Every structure is written in C-alpha cells, then in structure tokens.
Coordinates of C-alpha atoms in Angstrom, one line a residue:
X244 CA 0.0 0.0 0.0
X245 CA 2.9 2.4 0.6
X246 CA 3.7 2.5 -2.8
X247 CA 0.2 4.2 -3.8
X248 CA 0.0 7.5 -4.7
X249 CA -2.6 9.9 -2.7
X250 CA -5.0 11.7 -4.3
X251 CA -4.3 16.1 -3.5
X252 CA -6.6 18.2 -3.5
X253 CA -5.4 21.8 -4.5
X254 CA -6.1 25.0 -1.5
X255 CA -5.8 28.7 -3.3
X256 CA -5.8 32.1 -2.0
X257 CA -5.0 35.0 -4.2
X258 CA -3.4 38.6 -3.1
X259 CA -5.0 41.2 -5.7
X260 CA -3.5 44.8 -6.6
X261 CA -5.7 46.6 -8.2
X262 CA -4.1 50.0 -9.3
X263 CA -7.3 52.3 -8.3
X264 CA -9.0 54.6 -11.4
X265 CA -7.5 58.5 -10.5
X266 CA -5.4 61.2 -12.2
X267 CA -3.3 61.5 -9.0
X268 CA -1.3 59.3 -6.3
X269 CA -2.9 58.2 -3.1
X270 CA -0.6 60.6 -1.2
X271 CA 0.8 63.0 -3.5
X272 CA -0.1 65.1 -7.2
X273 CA 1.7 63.1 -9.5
X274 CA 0.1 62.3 -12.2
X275 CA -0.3 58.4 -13.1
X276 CA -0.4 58.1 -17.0
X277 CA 1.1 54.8 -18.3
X278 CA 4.2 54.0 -20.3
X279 CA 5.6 57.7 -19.7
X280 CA 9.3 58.8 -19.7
X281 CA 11.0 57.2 -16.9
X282 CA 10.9 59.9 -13.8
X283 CA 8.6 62.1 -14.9
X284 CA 5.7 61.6 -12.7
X285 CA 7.7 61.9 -9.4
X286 CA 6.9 64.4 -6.4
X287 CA 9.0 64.9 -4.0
X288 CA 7.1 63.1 -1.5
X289 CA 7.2 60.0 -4.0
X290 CA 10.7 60.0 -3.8
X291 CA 10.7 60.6 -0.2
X292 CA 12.3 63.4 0.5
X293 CA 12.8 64.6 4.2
X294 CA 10.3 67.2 5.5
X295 CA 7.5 66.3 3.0
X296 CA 4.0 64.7 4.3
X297 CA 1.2 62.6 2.4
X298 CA -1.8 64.0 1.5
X299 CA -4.9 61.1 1.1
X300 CA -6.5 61.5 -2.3
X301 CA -10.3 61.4 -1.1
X302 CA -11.6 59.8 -4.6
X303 CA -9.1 56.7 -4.0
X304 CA -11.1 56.2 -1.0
X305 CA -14.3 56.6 -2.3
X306 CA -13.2 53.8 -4.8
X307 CA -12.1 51.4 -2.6
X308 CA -15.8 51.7 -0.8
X309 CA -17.3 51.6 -3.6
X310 CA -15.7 48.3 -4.6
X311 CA -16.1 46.9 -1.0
X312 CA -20.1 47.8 -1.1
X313 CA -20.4 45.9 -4.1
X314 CA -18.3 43.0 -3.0
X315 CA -20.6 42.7 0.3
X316 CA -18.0 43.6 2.7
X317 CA -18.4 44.9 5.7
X318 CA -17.1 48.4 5.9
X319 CA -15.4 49.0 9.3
X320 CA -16.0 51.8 11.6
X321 CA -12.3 52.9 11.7
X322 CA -9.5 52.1 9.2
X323 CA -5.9 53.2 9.8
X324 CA -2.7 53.2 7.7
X325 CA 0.3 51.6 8.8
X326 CA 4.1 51.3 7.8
X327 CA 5.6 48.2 6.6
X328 CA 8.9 48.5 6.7
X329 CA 11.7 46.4 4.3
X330 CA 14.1 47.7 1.9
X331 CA 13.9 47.7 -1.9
X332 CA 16.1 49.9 -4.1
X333 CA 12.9 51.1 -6.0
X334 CA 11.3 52.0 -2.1
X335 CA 12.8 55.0 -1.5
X336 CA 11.1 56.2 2.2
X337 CA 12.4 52.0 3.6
X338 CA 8.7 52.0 3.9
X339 CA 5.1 51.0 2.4
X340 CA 2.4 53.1 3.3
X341 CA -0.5 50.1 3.7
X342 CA -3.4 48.9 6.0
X343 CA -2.5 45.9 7.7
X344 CA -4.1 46.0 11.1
X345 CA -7.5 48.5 10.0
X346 CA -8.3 48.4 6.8
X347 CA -11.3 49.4 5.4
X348 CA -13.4 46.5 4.7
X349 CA -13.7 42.8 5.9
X350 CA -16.0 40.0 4.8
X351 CA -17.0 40.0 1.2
X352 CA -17.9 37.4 -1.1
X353 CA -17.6 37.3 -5.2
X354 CA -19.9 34.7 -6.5
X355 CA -18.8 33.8 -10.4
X356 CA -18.8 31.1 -13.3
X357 CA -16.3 29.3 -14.4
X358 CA -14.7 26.8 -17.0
X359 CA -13.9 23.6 -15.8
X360 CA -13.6 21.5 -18.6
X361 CA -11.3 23.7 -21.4
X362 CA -12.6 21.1 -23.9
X363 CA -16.0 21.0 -23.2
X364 CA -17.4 24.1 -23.7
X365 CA -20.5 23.6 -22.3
X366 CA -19.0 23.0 -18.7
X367 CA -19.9 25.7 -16.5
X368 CA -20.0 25.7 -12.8
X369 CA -20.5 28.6 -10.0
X370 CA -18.3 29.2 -6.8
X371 CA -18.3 31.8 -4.2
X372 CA -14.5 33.1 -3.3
X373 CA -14.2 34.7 0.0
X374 CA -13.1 38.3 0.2
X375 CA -10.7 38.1 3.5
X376 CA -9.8 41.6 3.9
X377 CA -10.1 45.4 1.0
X378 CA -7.4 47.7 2.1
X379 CA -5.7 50.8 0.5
X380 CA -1.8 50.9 -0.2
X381 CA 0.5 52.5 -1.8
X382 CA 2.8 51.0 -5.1
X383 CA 7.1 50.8 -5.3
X384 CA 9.0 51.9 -8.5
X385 CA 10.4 49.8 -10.5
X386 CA 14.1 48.7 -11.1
X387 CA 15.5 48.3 -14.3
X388 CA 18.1 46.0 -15.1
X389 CA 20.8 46.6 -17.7
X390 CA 22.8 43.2 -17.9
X391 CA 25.6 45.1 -20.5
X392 CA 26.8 47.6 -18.2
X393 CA 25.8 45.0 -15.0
X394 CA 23.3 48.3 -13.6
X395 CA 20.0 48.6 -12.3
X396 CA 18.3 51.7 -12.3
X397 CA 15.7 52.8 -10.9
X398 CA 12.2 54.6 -11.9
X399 CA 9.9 56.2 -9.6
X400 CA 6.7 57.1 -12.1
X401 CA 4.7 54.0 -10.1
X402 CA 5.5 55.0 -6.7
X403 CA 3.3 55.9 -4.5
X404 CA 0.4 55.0 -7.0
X405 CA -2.8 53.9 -5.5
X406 CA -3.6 50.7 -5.0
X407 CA -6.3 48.7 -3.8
X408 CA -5.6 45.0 -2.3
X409 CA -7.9 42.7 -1.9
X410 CA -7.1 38.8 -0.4
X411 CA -9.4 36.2 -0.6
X412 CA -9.3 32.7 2.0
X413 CA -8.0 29.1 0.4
X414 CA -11.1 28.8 -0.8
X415 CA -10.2 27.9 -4.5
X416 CA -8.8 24.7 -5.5
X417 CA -7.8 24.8 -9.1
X418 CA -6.2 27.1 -11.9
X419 CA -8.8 27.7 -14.0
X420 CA -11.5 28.3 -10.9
X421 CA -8.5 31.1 -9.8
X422 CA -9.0 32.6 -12.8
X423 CA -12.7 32.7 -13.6
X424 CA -12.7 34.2 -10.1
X425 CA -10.0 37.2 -11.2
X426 CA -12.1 37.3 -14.6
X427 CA -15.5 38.5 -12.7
X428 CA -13.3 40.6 -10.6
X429 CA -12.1 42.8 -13.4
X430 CA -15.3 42.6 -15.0
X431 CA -16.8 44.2 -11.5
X432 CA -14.1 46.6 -11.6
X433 CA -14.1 47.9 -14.9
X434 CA -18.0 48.0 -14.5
X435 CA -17.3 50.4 -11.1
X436 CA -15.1 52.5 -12.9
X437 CA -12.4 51.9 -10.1
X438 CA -9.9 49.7 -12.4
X439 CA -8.9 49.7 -15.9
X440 CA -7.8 45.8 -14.8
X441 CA -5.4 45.8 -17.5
X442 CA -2.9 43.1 -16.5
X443 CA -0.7 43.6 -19.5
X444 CA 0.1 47.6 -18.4
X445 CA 0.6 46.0 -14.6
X446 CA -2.6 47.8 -13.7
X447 CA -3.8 44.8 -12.1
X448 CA -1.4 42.0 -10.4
X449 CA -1.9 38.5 -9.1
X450 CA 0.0 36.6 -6.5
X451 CA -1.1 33.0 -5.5
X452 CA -1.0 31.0 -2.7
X453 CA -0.9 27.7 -3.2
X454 CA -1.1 24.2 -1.1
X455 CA -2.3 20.8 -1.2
X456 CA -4.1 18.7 1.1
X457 CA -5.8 15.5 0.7
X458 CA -8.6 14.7 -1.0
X459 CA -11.2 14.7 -0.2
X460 CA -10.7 16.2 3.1
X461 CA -11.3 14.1 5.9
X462 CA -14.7 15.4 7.9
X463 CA -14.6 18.4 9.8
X464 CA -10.4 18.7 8.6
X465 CA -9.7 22.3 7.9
X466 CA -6.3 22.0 8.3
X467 CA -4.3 23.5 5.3
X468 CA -0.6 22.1 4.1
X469 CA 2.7 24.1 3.6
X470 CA 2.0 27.0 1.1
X471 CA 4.2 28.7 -1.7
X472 CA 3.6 31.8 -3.0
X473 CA 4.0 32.4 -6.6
X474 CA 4.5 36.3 -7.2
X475 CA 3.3 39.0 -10.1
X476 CA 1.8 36.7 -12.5
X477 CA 0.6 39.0 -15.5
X478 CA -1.9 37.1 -17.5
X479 CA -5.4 35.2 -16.9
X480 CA -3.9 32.2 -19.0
X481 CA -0.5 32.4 -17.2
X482 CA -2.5 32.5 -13.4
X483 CA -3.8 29.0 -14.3
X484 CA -1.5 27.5 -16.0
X485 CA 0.7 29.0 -12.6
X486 CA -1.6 27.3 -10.1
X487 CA -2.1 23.8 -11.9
X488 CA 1.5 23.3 -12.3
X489 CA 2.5 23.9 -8.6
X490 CA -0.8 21.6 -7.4
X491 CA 1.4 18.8 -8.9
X492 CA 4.7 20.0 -8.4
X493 CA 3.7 19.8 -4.9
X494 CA 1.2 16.5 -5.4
X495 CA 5.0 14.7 -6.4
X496 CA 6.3 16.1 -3.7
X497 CA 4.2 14.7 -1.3
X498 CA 4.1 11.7 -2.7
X499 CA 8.0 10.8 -2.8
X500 CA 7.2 11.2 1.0
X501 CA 9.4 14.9 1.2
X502 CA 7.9 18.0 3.0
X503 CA 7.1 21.2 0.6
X504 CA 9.2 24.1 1.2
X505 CA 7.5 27.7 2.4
X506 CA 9.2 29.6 -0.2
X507 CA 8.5 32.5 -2.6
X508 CA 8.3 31.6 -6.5
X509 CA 8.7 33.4 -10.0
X510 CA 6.7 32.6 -12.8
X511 CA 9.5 30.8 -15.4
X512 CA 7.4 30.0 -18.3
X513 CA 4.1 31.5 -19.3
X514 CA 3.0 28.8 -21.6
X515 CA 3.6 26.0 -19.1
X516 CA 3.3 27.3 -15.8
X517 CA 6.3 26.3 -14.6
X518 CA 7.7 28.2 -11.1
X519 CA 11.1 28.5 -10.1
X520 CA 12.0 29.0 -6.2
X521 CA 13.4 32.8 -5.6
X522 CA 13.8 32.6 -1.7
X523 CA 12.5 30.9 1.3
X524 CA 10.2 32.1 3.6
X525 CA 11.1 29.5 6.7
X526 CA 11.9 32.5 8.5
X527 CA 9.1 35.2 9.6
X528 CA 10.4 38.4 8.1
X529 CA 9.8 41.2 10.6
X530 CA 8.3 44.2 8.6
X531 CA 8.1 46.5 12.3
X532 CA 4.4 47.2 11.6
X533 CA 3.9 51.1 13.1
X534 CA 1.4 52.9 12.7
X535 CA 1.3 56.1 10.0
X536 CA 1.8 58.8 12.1
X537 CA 1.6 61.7 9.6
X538 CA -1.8 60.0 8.3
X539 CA -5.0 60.7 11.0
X540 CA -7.5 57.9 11.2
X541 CA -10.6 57.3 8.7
X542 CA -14.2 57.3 9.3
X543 CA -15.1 55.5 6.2
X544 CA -19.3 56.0 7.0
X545 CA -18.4 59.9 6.4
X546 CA -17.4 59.3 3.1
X547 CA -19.8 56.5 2.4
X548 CA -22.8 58.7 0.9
X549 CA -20.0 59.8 -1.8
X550 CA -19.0 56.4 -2.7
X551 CA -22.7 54.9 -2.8
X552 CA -24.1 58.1 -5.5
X553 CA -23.7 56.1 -8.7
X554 CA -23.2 52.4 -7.5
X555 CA -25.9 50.1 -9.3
X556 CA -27.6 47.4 -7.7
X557 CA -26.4 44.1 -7.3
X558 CA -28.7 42.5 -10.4
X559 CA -26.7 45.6 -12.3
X560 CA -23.2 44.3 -11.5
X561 CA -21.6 41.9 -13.5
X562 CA -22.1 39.0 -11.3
X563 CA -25.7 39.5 -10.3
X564 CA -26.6 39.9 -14.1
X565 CA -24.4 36.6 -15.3
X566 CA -26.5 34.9 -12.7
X567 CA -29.5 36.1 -13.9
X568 CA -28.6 35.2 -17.6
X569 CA -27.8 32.0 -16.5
X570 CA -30.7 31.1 -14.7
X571 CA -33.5 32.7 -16.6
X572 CA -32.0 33.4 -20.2
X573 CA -29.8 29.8 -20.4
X574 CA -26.5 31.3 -21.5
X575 CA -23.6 28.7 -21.9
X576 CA -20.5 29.6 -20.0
X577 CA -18.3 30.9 -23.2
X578 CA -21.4 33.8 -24.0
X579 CA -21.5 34.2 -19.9
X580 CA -17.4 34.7 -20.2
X581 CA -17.1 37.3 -22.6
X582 CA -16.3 40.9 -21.8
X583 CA -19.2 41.9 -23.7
X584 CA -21.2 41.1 -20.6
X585 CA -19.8 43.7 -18.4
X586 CA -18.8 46.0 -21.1
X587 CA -22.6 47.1 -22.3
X588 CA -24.7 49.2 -21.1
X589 CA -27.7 48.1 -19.1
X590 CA -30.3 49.4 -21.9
X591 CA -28.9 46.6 -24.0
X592 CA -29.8 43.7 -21.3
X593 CA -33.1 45.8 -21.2
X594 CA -33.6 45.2 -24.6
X595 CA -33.3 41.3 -24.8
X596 CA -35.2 41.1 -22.3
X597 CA -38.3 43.2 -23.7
X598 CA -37.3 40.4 -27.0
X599 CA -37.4 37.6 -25.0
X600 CA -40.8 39.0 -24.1
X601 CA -42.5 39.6 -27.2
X602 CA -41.2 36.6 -28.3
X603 CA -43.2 34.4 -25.6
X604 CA -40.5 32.5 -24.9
X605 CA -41.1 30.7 -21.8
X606 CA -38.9 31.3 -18.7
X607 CA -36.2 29.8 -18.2
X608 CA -35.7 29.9 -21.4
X609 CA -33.6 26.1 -22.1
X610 CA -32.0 26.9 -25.6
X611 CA -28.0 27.8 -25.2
X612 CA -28.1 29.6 -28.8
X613 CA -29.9 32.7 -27.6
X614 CA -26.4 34.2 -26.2
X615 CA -24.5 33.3 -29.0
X616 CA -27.8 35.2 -30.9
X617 CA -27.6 38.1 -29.3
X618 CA -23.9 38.7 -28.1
X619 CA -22.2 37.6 -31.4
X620 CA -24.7 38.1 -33.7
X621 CA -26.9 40.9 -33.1
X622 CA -24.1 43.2 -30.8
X623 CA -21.9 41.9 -33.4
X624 CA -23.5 43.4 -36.2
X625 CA -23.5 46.8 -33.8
X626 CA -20.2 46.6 -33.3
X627 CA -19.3 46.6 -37.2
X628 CA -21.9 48.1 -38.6
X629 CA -22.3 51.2 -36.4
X630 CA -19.1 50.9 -33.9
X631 CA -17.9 49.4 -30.3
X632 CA -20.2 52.3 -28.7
X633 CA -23.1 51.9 -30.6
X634 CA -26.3 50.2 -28.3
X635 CA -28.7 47.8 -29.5
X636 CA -31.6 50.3 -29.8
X637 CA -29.3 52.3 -32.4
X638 CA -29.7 49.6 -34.5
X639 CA -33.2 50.4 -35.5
X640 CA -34.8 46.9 -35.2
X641 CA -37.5 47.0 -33.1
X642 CA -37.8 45.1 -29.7
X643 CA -40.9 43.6 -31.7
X644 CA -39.0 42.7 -34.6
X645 CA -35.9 41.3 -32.9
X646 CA -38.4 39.1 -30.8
X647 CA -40.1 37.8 -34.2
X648 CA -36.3 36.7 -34.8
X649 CA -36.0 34.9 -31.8
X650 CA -39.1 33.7 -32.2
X651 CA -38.1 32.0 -35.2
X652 CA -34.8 31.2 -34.1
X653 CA -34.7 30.1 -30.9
X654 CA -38.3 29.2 -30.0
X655 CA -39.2 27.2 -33.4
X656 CA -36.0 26.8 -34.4
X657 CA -37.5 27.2 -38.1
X658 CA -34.2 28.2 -39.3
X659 CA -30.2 27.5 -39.3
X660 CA -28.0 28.8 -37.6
X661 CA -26.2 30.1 -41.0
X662 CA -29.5 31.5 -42.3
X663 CA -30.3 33.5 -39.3
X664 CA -27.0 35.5 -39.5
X665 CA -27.8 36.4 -42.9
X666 CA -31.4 37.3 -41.9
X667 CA -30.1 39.7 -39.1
X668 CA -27.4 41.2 -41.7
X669 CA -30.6 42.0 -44.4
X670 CA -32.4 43.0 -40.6
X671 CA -29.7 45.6 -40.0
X672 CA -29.7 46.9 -43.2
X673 CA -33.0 47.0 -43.5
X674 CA -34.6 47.7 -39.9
X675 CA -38.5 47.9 -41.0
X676 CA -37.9 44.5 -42.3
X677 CA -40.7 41.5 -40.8
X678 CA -38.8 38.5 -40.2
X679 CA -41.3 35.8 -40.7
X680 CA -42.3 37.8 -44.1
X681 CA -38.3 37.6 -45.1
X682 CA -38.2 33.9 -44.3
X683 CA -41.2 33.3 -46.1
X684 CA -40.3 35.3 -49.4
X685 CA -37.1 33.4 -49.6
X686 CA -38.4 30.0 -48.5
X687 CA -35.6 29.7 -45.5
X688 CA -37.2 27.5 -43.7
X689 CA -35.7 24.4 -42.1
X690 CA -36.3 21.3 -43.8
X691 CA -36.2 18.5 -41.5
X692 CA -38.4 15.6 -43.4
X693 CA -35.9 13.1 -44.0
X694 CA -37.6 12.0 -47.5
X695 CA -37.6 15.7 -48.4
X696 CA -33.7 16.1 -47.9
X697 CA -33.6 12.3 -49.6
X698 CA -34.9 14.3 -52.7
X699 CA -33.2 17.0 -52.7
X700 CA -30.0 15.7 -52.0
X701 CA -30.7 13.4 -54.6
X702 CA -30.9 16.0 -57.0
X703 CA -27.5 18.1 -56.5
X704 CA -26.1 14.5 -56.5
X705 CA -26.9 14.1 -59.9
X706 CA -25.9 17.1 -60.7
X707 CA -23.0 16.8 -63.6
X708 CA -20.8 18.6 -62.3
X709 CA -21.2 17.4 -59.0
X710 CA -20.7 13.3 -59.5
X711 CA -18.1 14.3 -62.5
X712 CA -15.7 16.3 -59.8
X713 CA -16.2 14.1 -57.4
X714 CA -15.9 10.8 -59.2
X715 CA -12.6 9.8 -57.1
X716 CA -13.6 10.6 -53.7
X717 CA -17.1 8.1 -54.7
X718 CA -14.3 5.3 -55.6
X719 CA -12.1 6.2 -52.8
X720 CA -15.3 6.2 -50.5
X721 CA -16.3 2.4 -51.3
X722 CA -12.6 1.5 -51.1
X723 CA -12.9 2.9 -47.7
X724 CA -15.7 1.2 -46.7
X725 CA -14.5 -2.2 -47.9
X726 CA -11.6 -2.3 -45.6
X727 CA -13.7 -1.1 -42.4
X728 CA -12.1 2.1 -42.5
X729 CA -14.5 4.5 -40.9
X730 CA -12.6 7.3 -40.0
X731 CA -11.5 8.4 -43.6
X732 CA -15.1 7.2 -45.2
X733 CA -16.8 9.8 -42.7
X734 CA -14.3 12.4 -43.9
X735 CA -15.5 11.8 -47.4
X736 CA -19.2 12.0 -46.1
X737 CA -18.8 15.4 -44.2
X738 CA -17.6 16.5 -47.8
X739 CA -20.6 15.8 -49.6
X740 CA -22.0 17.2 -46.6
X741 CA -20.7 20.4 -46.4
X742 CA -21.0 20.7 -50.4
X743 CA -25.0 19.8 -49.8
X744 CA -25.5 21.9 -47.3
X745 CA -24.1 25.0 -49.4
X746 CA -26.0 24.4 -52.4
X747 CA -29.2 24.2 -50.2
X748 CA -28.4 27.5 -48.7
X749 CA -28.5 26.0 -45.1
X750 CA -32.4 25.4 -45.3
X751 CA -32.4 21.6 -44.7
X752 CA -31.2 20.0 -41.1
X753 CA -27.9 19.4 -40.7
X754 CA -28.5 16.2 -38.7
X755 CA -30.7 14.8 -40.8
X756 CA -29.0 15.4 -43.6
X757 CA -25.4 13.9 -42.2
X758 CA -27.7 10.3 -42.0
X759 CA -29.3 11.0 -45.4
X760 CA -25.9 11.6 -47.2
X761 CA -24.3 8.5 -45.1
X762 CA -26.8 6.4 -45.7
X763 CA -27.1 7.2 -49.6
X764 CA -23.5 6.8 -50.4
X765 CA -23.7 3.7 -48.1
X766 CA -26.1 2.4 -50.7
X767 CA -23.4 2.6 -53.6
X768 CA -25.7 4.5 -55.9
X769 CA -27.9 7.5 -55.3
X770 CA -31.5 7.0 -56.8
X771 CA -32.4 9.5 -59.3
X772 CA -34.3 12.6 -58.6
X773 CA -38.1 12.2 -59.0

C-alpha cells in the first residue's frame, strides 16, 4: 500500500492589486499616465524626501468603498494606515504606506462562473471566493536591469500610485477556478469604474498561494498544508496555467514522501506554468508594523454617501446579471465569459429582455443559442456596422421585430443557424424588415423531413458537375468502406455534406442530412431525382 500515490486536492488564495482609477497618487499630485518617460511623474514626496508629508486622495477612498459595497463587505468603523517597513532599491522612504491591522473593509464574497472542462465548452459551474480583507496601499517603483553595463536603475513614475488589495481565504482549488474568479473581478471593476484591470500595463497583479491537502478532506479537517507563494503573474492564461502546475509540483512532492518548502516563486514560463524558487520564507520576516503617524485615522461612514451616489444594484453588477442570464435566459459559459457582458450598457440587457418577451419564450428559457444570438450576432452586427459604442436600440430593429427573430430562431428553431446571421445582416440593413415575411419570401425555412432532404440531396447528386468532380472521392469512398475504414469514409461523407448543405443554402437540417448523405453513399448508388 505504501507505494500508492494519494489523491491532493489543491487549496488557493490569491493577493490582488488593483491599481485604483484617479489622475493623481494616493498621497501626493503626480500624475499616473502609463508608459511615460522614466521619472517624470515623481513628487518629492514620491521619492521621499525629508520634510515632506502625504496628503490622502479622497476619490481613491471613495473607490475602494465603492468596490467593497459591491463585493458585500463589511465596511469597518475605523480604518488606519500603517508602515511596513523592508528595503527595496525602488522604495525609496524603507517603507510601504499600507493597511495591515485597519483596513477598510472585511467579509465579502464574489460569487462567479467558471470553465472547468477547457474542452468542453459547455461546462460551466458557479463558486463563491471569500473576500478576506479590502485595504488601500500604496505601489514601489520599478528597477530596471541593464545586464551590458551590470546596472540597475531605478524609476519612480509608479511609486506611491494607488492601490487597492484585496485577499481572498484558500477557498479555490484549481487554476482555471482562480481565474474565472479574477475574470469576474475585473469585469466588477471595470463596471465600477475603479480599475482599468489591465494586467498587460501592470494595472492589475496577481500573486497566488498555493497548497495541497488531501482529498477529499477528511470530515470536519480544515487544516491547510505548507504554502508557496508564486509572485506577479501577469496574465489570466498564465495564473492558471501558474496554479495547476505547482498543485502537482507539490502532489509529487508529497508523494515521494518529502515535505514542501515555504518559499516565494517566479513565474518561469508563461506557456507551461512552470515556477522557479526565488527565496525561502522559513523564516518570519519582521516588517516593524507602526502605525502612519503623519496619516490621522478614517471614518469610512463619512465618506460613504459619496462612494454609494452612482453604484448600481447588485442584479446591475456583473455577477448579479451573469447569474441572472444563467438562470433565466440559459446562456452557456463561453457567451457568460465574454467581456461583452460587463462592457454594455444596461439598456442593452433591457432590450433582450423586452425580446425575450415579445417573443413568448417561456422562462427559463432552455436553448443555449440565444447568447450566442444576441452577443455575437446581433451586438456583433453593432459593433461593425455602427461601432464598439453603438447600443442595441441604435440599430433600429424594433424590440418587436428582434423578438419575431427569436421567435423564429430560438423558440421554433425554423431556421439555421447560417440562415439566421444572414437574416439579421438583411435585418440591420433594413430595420423595418418583418422576419417571418423575409423567411417566407425566400423560403428559408428548415427542412427536416428526412424524404424531403432524400430528394433533394438526390438532385444536387446528380448534378453533372457534382458526380463528374467528385468521381474519385465516390471510388475512394467504397474502397474505404470495404476495408472497415470508418474514419476516412466519414471524412469523405462530411464532404458531400458540407457541399449539400451550401447548395441548399443551409435550409435543410444538418442532422438529418449527415444520415441522409451517409446512408445514400452507403447504398453505392444515389436514386435518381423524381
């Protein structure tokens, strides 16, 4: 039995800095544009110069509550800043300005959807992350290394920018939940207008802690094993890929019967997720945790009125209206995923829903193909025709008209898929235009009678052109079929397929035209058209 392997159970907790929406530093002027000459956006304060003191920007506040309100925090009466104190060329007071004892909020929760199949696409499943503790700090600089002249030099635009942590309890257990959860939380950001959440401009960082246990935890076992911490990881892709790899690094580890080291890691290799160790963390560092005595304490219920003026309610915010396309509107994860979610405006969702309406479809509706109807197809069609801002009422199709669509196909399904894009393109270009009437005039309609398709499958067959270019892959077909090979029969069959399918302008079944074809060139012959 010994030499069994144990079954681990990954434990996650993430560490989130969020570089906070405003013109200015938390404690100084300085402007905060990105990618700007290096040293150009430094006060004196930012570079700490003796005498000068911080002055608390009031709208990085107001942020920060705002994003705690909507994560369901609990806003503390008092909130304090402290210094941590360590040493880093590019930390130029020997200090961080942070809130480590006080901070402002406690006790949120982020429900969200994620992916946990990547090659099922219809996988979807919904967790709640625990929101630990919302503080405000302030960022380093940055060091820059020049290997040819063996120098590192130093540039001050990002200190003393504002940022906004926020650290969530081992409550995660695998990459790709880790990163549905900091998916939703940019989404929710953006939406608040308190982070770009650009991870590519370091706007927003990730660090993950990581440990295994077994699984499935033993009843009423809490207890968590030896974490690492993997540091800065830039990228949603990279955070799983991250988290994954370090689960089994430290599944192997356990398993060759050796402890797993407390240590700090880098990121290595983005497309693996491979970790490298950069120091250990057996021994407690000693920050000296003071408190900020230039800085007085906050009252965060005084400035709660400002940071409440324009936040929406929670079936508003991203999450709450995921859920509710979920639940009543059936969208599949990958529709529920994109950024177009969070990115329009709520007249839009308004919209589909008055569609969904006058379309009488019932509630919940069951079909997955309204979301890919209506975020690629219709907003699609915005988006190209009249530009990334455009909304769906500047379209010009009617609520009525777009639910006479759905109607037709979602509800019915009386069309394809392929027939309804080029319905909505004629819809957009003509917005007066009925549906039904279209469908009707052009005789679009789905064919699904399996004799119907017999015929008129027979008929392109025998087409001359059709059996006269395709003469070999007929021959090659029954050759196939004679030796049992299956595989590179069917690719000959999705061929015909696909060159039915186009000459009958996508009005006949797919499914039932797949077993026509098969079962026709099964037969060796096709039987004339009557």
């Amino acid at each position: 039995m010994s030499g069994l392997k144990r079954l681990w159970q990954g434990v996650i907790g993430l560490e989130v800095h969020a570089q906070i929406s405003s013109a200015s530093k938390l404690f100084s002027a300085s402007p905060t544009a990105f990618n700007m000459p290096v040293n150009t956006q430094v006060s004196l304060f930012d570079a700490a110069i003796p005498g000068t003191l911080p002055v608390l920007n009031q709208r990085c506040v107001e942020l920060t509550l705002k994003t705690a309100l909507a994560l369901n925090c609990r806003i503390n009466d008092v909130s304090a800043f402290d210094r941590k104190h360590y040493f880093y060329a590019d930390m130029p007071a020997g200090y961080q300005i942070t809130q480590h004892f006080r901070p402002l909020a406690n006790h949120g929760r982020l429900e969200f959807y994620w992916q946990p199949d990547d090659n099922d696409p219809t996988s979807i499943a919904e967790s709640v992350a625990d929101i630990v503790q919302l503080q405000l700090e302030q960022d380093s600089g940055r060091s820059l290394h020049d290997s040819e002249r063996q120098l590192s030099l130093i540039d001050l635009n990002r200190a003393g920018v504002a940022l906004m942590e926020l650290i969530t309890g081992p409550t995660l257990t695998c990459g790709a939940e880790a990163a549905g959860f900091v998916r939703e939380l940019v989404d929710l950001l953006r939406c608040l207008g308190a982070c770009t959440g650009s991870l590519a401009e370091g706007a927003l960082r990730v660090d993950a802690n990581v440990s295994c246990r077994p699984a499935p935890p033993a009843a009423g076992d809490s207890g968590l094993g030896v974490r690492t911490e993997i540091k800065n990881i830039n990228s949603l892709a990279a955070l799983a890929r991250a988290i994954d790899f370090e689960v089994a690094r430290q599944a192997a580890v356990l398993d060759a019967g050796e402890e797993v080291i407390n240590e700090t890691r880098a990121l290595a290799d983005d497309a693996t997720g491979r970790s490298v160790s950069m120091r250990d963390k057996e021994r407690v560092q000693d920050y000296r945790f003071m408190p900020e005595p230039n800085l007085p304490p906050l009252f965060p219920s005084d400035l709660l009125p400002a940071a409440s003026v324009d936040l929406p309610p929670p079936d508003q915010l991203p999450p709450g209206l995921r859920r509710r396309l979920r639940q009543e509107l059936g969208f599949s994860y990958q529709h529920l995923a994109s950024s177009v979610v969070a990115a329009r405006p709520l007249a839009d969702w308004r919209y589909l829903d008055a569609a969904v309406t006058a379309a009488k479809l019932s509630r919940p509706v069951t079909s997955p193909h309204l979301g890919r109807w209506f975020v690629h197809c219709f907003l699609g069609n915005c988006f190209r025709l009249l530009g990334e801002s455009a909304a769906a009422e500047d379209s010009g199709i009617s609520v009525e008209s777009f639910g006479a669509f759905l109607s037709l196909a979602v509800d019915c399904a009386m069309i394809s898929e392929e027939v309804g894009e080029r319905l909505l393109e004629r819809m957009f270009a003509q917005p007066s235009m009925d549906p039904l009437a279209e469908v009707q005039r052009l005789n679009w309609f789905l064919t699904r009678n399996p004799t119907e398709v017999a015929s008129r499958f027979s008929q392109f067959f025998h087409r001359q052109d059709i059996a006269s270019k395709n003469l070999d892959q007929l021959v090659k077909y029954g050759k196939f079929k004679l030796r049992g090979n299956s595989k590179k029969a069917s690719v000959i069959e999705e061929r015909f397929l696909a060159l039915f399918m186009e000459a009958a302008e996508y009005t006949v079944d797919r499914t039932v035209a797949a077993k026509v074809v098969a079962d026709i060139l099964q037969s060796g012959v096709a039987p004339p058209p009557s």
